[in-house]
C-alpha positions as a Markdown table, in Angstrom:
| # | Residue | x | y | z |
|---|---|---|---|---|
| 1 | Unk | 84.3 | 93.9 | 63.3 |
| 2 | Unk | 85.1 | 95.9 | 66.5 |
| 3 | Unk | 88.5 | 95.4 | 67.9 |
| 4 | Unk | 89.5 | 95.1 | 71.5 |
| 5 | Unk | 92.4 | 97.0 | 73.2 |
| 6 | Unk | 94.4 | 94.2 | 74.7 |
| 7 | Unk | 97.4 | 94.6 | 77.0 |
| 8 | Unk | 98.1 | 91.1 | 78.2 |
| 9 | Unk | 97.0 | 87.5 | 77.4 |
| 10 | Unk | 98.5 | 85.0 | 79.8 |
| 11 | Unk | 98.0 | 81.7 | 81.6 |
| 12 | Unk | 97.0 | 79.1 | 82.4 |
| 13 | Unk | 97.1 | 80.3 | 86.0 |
| 14 | Unk | 94.6 | 80.4 | 88.9 |
| 15 | Unk | 91.9 | 83.1 | 89.5 |
| 16 | Unk | 93.1 | 84.8 | 92.7 |
| 17 | Unk | 89.9 | 86.7 | 93.6 |
| 18 | Unk | 86.1 | 86.5 | 94.2 |
| 19 | Unk | 83.7 | 83.6 | 93.7 |
| 20 | Unk | 86.0 | 81.7 | 91.3 |
| 21 | Unk | 89.1 | 81.9 | 93.5 |
| 22 | Unk | 91.4 | 79.0 | 92.7 |
| 23 | Unk | 89.8 | 78.3 | 89.3 |
| 24 | Unk | 92.2 | 77.4 | 86.5 |
| 25 | Unk | 91.9 | 80.2 | 84.0 |
| 26 | Unk | 93.4 | 82.2 | 81.2 |
| 27 | Unk | 93.5 | 86.0 | 81.4 |
| 28 | Unk | 92.7 | 88.6 | 78.7 |
| 29 | Unk | 93.6 | 92.0 | 80.2 |
| 30 | Unk | 92.1 | 95.0 | 78.4 |
| 31 | Unk | 93.3 | 98.6 | 78.5 |
| 32 | Unk | 91.3 | 101.6 | 79.8 |
| 33 | Unk | 89.4 | 102.4 | 83.0 |
| 34 | Unk | 87.0 | 105.1 | 84.1 |
| 35 | Unk | 88.3 | 105.0 | 87.6 |
| 36 | Unk | 91.7 | 106.0 | 89.1 |
| 37 | Unk | 91.8 | 104.0 | 92.4 |
| 38 | Unk | 94.6 | 105.1 | 94.7 |
| 39 | Unk | 95.7 | 101.5 | 95.4 |
| 40 | Unk | 95.1 | 100.1 | 91.9 |
| 41 | Unk | 97.4 | 97.1 | 91.3 |
| 42 | Unk | 97.0 | 97.4 | 87.5 |
| 43 | Unk | 97.3 | 101.1 | 87.0 |
| 44 | Unk | 99.4 | 100.5 | 83.8 |
| 45 | Unk | 96.0 | 99.7 | 82.2 |
| 46 | Unk | 95.0 | 103.4 | 82.4 |
| 47 | Unk | 98.0 | 105.6 | 83.3 |
| 48 | Unk | 99.6 | 105.6 | 79.9 |
| 49 | Unk | 102.8 | 103.7 | 81.0 |
| 50 | Unk | 102.0 | 100.7 | 78.9 |
| 51 | Unk | 100.3 | 102.4 | 75.9 |
| 52 | Unk | 102.8 | 101.0 | 73.5 |
| 53 | Unk | 101.9 | 97.5 | 74.6 |
| 54 | Unk | 98.2 | 97.9 | 73.6 |
| 55 | Unk | 97.2 | 95.7 | 70.6 |
| 56 | Unk | 93.9 | 96.2 | 68.9 |
| 57 | Unk | 92.7 | 92.6 | 68.3 |
| 58 | Unk | 89.6 | 90.9 | 66.9 |
| 59 | Unk | 87.9 | 88.2 | 68.8 |
| 60 | Unk | 89.4 | 85.6 | 66.5 |
| 61 | Unk | 92.9 | 87.0 | 67.1 |
| 62 | Unk | 92.4 | 86.8 | 70.9 |
| 63 | Unk | 91.2 | 83.2 | 70.7 |
| 64 | Unk | 94.1 | 82.3 | 68.4 |
| 65 | Unk | 96.6 | 83.8 | 70.9 |
| 66 | Unk | 95.0 | 82.0 | 73.8 |
| 67 | Unk | 95.2 | 78.7 | 71.9 |
| 68 | Unk | 98.8 | 79.5 | 70.9 |
| 69 | Unk | 99.8 | 79.9 | 74.5 |
| 70 | Unk | 97.8 | 77.2 | 76.2 |
| 71 | Unk | 96.6 | 74.7 | 73.5 |
| 72 | Unk | 93.8 | 72.6 | 75.0 |
| 73 | Unk | 94.8 | 73.1 | 78.6 |
| 74 | Unk | 92.1 | 75.7 | 79.4 |
| 75 | Unk | 88.3 | 76.0 | 79.2 |
| 76 | Unk | 87.9 | 79.2 | 81.2 |
| 77 | Unk | 88.9 | 82.8 | 80.5 |
| 78 | Unk | 88.9 | 85.8 | 82.8 |
| 79 | Unk | 88.3 | 89.1 | 81.1 |
| 80 | Unk | 90.2 | 91.7 | 83.1 |
| 81 | Unk | 91.3 | 95.3 | 83.1 |
| 82 | Unk | 91.1 | 98.2 | 83.7 |
| 83 | Unk | 87.4 | 98.1 | 83.3 |
| 84 | Unk | 86.4 | 95.8 | 80.4 |
| 85 | Unk | 82.8 | 96.9 | 80.8 |
| 86 | Unk | 83.7 | 100.1 | 78.8 |
| 87 | Unk | 84.4 | 98.0 | 75.7 |
| 88 | Unk | 81.3 | 97.3 | 73.5 |
| 89 | Unk | 83.4 | 95.2 | 71.2 |
| 90 | Unk | 83.9 | 92.4 | 73.7 |
| 91 | Unk | 80.5 | 91.2 | 72.5 |
| 92 | Unk | 82.1 | 89.3 | 69.7 |
| 93 | Unk | 84.7 | 87.7 | 72.0 |
| 94 | Unk | 82.0 | 86.5 | 74.5 |
| 95 | Unk | 80.0 | 85.1 | 71.5 |
| 96 | Unk | 83.1 | 83.2 | 70.3 |
| 97 | Unk | 83.8 | 81.8 | 73.8 |
| 98 | Unk | 80.2 | 80.5 | 74.0 |
| 99 | Unk | 80.7 | 78.9 | 70.6 |
| 100 | Unk | 83.9 | 77.2 | 71.8 |
| 101 | Unk | 82.3 | 76.1 | 75.1 |
| 102 | Unk | 84.7 | 78.3 | 77.1 |
| 103 | Unk | 83.4 | 79.6 | 80.4 |
| 104 | Unk | 84.0 | 83.3 | 81.3 |
| 105 | Unk | 84.6 | 85.5 | 84.3 |
| 106 | Unk | 84.6 | 89.3 | 84.6 |
| 107 | Unk | 85.1 | 91.8 | 87.3 |
| 108 | Unk | 83.9 | 95.4 | 87.0 |
| 109 | Unk | 83.1 | 98.3 | 89.4 |
| 110 | Unk | 79.5 | 98.5 | 88.2 |
| 111 | Unk | 79.9 | 102.0 | 86.5 |
| 112 | Unk | 78.8 | 100.8 | 83.1 |
| 113 | Unk | 76.6 | 98.0 | 81.7 |
| 114 | Unk | 77.0 | 96.2 | 78.4 |
| 115 | Unk | 74.5 | 93.6 | 77.1 |
| 116 | Unk | 77.2 | 91.0 | 76.7 |
| 117 | Unk | 77.7 | 91.0 | 80.5 |
| 118 | Unk | 74.5 | 88.9 | 80.7 |
| 119 | Unk | 76.5 | 86.1 | 79.0 |
| 120 | Unk | 79.3 | 86.1 | 81.5 |
| 121 | Unk | 79.3 | 82.9 | 83.6 |
| 122 | Unk | 80.8 | 84.5 | 86.8 |
| 123 | Unk | 80.2 | 88.2 | 86.9 |
| 124 | Unk | 81.7 | 90.1 | 89.9 |
| 125 | Unk | 80.7 | 93.6 | 90.6 |
| 126 | Unk | 83.2 | 95.3 | 92.9 |
| 127 | Unk | 82.1 | 98.8 | 94.1 |
| 128 | Unk | 85.2 | 100.7 | 95.2 |
| 129 | Unk | 85.5 | 101.7 | 98.9 |
| 130 | Unk | 86.5 | 105.1 | 100.3 |
| 131 | Unk | 90.3 | 104.2 | 100.4 |
| 132 | Unk | 90.3 | 104.1 | 96.6 |
| 133 | Unk | 89.5 | 107.8 | 96.5 |
| 134 | Unk | 86.7 | 107.0 | 94.1 |
| 135 | Unk | 83.0 | 107.6 | 94.9 |
| 136 | Unk | 80.6 | 105.0 | 93.4 |
| 137 | Unk | 77.4 | 106.3 | 91.8 |
| 138 | Unk | 74.9 | 104.1 | 93.8 |
| 139 | Unk | 71.8 | 104.8 | 91.7 |
| 140 | Unk | 73.8 | 103.9 | 88.6 |
| 141 | Unk | 75.1 | 100.8 | 90.4 |
| 142 | Unk | 71.4 | 99.9 | 91.1 |
| 143 | Unk | 70.6 | 100.1 | 87.4 |
| 144 | Unk | 73.6 | 98.0 | 86.4 |
| 145 | Unk | 72.8 | 95.3 | 88.9 |
| 146 | Unk | 69.2 | 95.3 | 87.7 |
| 147 | Unk | 70.3 | 94.5 | 84.2 |
| 148 | Unk | 72.5 | 91.6 | 85.2 |
| 149 | Unk | 71.6 | 87.9 | 85.4 |
| 150 | Unk | 71.1 | 87.1 | 89.1 |
| 151 | Unk | 72.5 | 83.5 | 88.8 |
| 152 | Unk | 75.8 | 84.7 | 87.5 |
| 153 | Unk | 76.2 | 87.8 | 89.7 |
| 154 | Unk | 78.2 | 88.3 | 92.9 |
| 155 | Unk | 79.5 | 91.4 | 94.8 |
| 156 | Unk | 82.9 | 91.9 | 96.2 |
| 157 | Unk | 84.4 | 94.8 | 98.2 |
| 158 | Unk | 88.1 | 95.2 | 98.9 |
| 159 | Unk | 88.8 | 96.3 | 102.5 |
| 160 | Unk | 91.8 | 98.2 | 103.7 |
| 161 | Unk | 90.5 | 99.9 | 106.9 |
| 162 | Unk | 87.4 | 100.5 | 109.1 |
| 163 | Unk | 85.9 | 103.0 | 106.7 |
| 164 | Unk | 86.1 | 100.5 | 103.9 |
| 165 | Unk | 84.5 | 97.9 | 106.2 |
| 166 | Unk | 81.6 | 100.2 | 106.9 |
| 167 | Unk | 81.2 | 100.8 | 103.2 |
| 168 | Unk | 81.2 | 97.0 | 102.6 |
| 169 | Unk | 78.4 | 96.5 | 105.2 |
| 170 | Unk | 76.4 | 99.2 | 103.5 |
| 171 | Unk | 76.8 | 97.5 | 100.0 |
| 172 | Unk | 76.0 | 94.1 | 101.4 |
| 173 | Unk | 72.8 | 95.3 | 103.1 |
| 174 | Unk | 71.8 | 97.3 | 100.0 |
| 175 | Unk | 71.8 | 94.1 | 98.0 |
| 176 | Unk | 71.2 | 91.3 | 100.6 |
| 177 | Unk | 70.2 | 88.6 | 98.2 |
| 178 | Unk | 73.4 | 88.8 | 96.1 |
| 179 | Unk | 76.4 | 86.6 | 97.2 |
| 180 | Unk | 78.8 | 88.9 | 98.9 |
| 181 | Unk | 82.6 | 88.6 | 99.2 |
| 182 | Unk | 85.0 | 90.6 | 101.3 |
| 183 | Unk | 88.6 | 90.7 | 100.1 |
| 184 | Unk | 91.6 | 92.0 | 102.1 |
| 185 | Unk | 93.4 | 94.8 | 100.4 |
| 186 | Unk | 97.1 | 94.7 | 99.4 |
| 187 | Unk | 98.8 | 97.9 | 100.5 |
| 188 | Unk | 102.3 | 96.7 | 99.5 |
| 189 | Unk | 102.6 | 97.6 | 95.8 |
| 190 | Unk | 106.1 | 99.1 | 95.7 |
| 191 | Unk | 107.8 | 96.4 | 93.6 |
| 192 | Unk | 107.2 | 93.1 | 91.9 |
| 193 | Unk | 108.4 | 91.2 | 95.0 |
| 194 | Unk | 107.9 | 92.4 | 98.5 |
| 195 | Unk | 109.9 | 90.8 | 101.4 |
| 196 | Unk | 107.7 | 88.7 | 103.6 |
| 197 | Unk | 104.7 | 89.7 | 101.5 |
| 198 | Unk | 102.8 | 86.5 | 102.2 |
| 199 | Unk | 103.2 | 86.9 | 105.9 |
| 200 | Unk | 102.2 | 90.5 | 105.8 |
| 201 | Unk | 99.1 | 89.8 | 103.8 |
| 202 | Unk | 98.1 | 86.8 | 105.9 |
| 203 | Unk | 98.3 | 89.1 | 109.0 |
| 204 | Unk | 95.9 | 91.6 | 107.3 |
| 205 | Unk | 93.6 | 88.7 | 106.2 |
| 206 | Unk | 93.5 | 87.4 | 109.8 |
| 207 | Unk | 92.5 | 90.8 | 111.1 |
| 208 | Unk | 89.7 | 91.1 | 108.5 |
| 209 | Unk | 88.5 | 87.6 | 109.5 |
| 210 | Unk | 88.5 | 88.6 | 113.2 |
| 211 | Unk | 86.5 | 91.7 | 112.4 |
| 212 | Unk | 83.8 | 89.8 | 110.5 |
| 213 | Unk | 83.6 | 87.1 | 113.1 |
| 214 | Unk | 82.5 | 89.8 | 115.7 |
| 215 | Unk | 79.9 | 91.4 | 113.4 |
| 216 | Unk | 76.3 | 90.1 | 113.7 |
| 217 | Unk | 75.3 | 92.0 | 110.5 |
| 218 | Unk | 77.9 | 90.2 | 108.4 |
| 219 | Unk | 76.8 | 86.6 | 109.0 |
| 220 | Unk | 76.2 | 85.8 | 105.3 |
| 221 | Unk | 79.5 | 86.8 | 103.7 |
| 222 | Unk | 82.7 | 85.1 | 102.4 |
| 223 | Unk | 86.1 | 86.5 | 103.5 |
| 224 | Unk | 88.9 | 85.9 | 101.0 |
| 225 | Unk | 92.5 | 86.7 | 100.5 |
| 226 | Unk | 94.0 | 87.8 | 97.2 |
| 227 | Unk | 95.3 | 84.4 | 96.5 |
| 228 | Unk | 97.8 | 85.1 | 93.7 |
| 229 | Unk | 99.6 | 87.7 | 95.8 |
| 230 | Unk | 100.1 | 85.2 | 98.5 |
| 231 | Unk | 101.8 | 82.9 | 96.0 |
| 232 | Unk | 103.6 | 85.4 | 93.6 |
| 233 | Unk | 103.7 | 88.8 | 95.5 |
| 234 | Unk | 103.0 | 91.5 | 92.9 |
| 235 | Unk | 104.5 | 89.7 | 89.9 |
| 236 | Unk | 102.6 | 90.4 | 86.6 |
| 237 | Unk | 101.5 | 87.8 | 84.2 |
| 238 | Unk | 100.5 | 85.1 | 86.7 |
């Protein structure tokens, strides 16, 4: 059976992003990513700094660890990264979650499709904006989206500046029928705890809200903060 490169398993906590924001969830964070975003808040998943923490685990071992940590206090798991969509072996984990009646969420940039993504209950595709210094392959993104189950799918773009906002508008209007979320970016990644982090992020969030309120071509969007950073700054494992 294929094993999964796991860096972290933690929770219960709340989902801080996207359509399931505020949802009580466990997290399974995998290692590896095909992108190198300039503002990545989990660069340890791909920069080699946490390579000694990677554990190759079967689906059953992942489930046992989740249950060891949380017992019966969860019924939802977020599969995170890095980019979990690179990992074919997650198929067995998703199958096991279905067997155990555990709901799932996943976020990926849309650079790779795996058949098991059709089984994810809340699938967020988050194309990376210009500030990330990555350039999405839009024809490939079209193909990935075409393969997904529409009922589970939503789009999210992180916005740091005006160029990102223009990119977000382009993505929204390229796929107008898919629920679309804007999320304010977190530029303060220097340490686990940033002084006045909540106030700083709320100010950026208010600016993004103001921008959307004045835009007639962004009437059908949701504007979100990154909820966990408002509560816990940049602390890991929450």
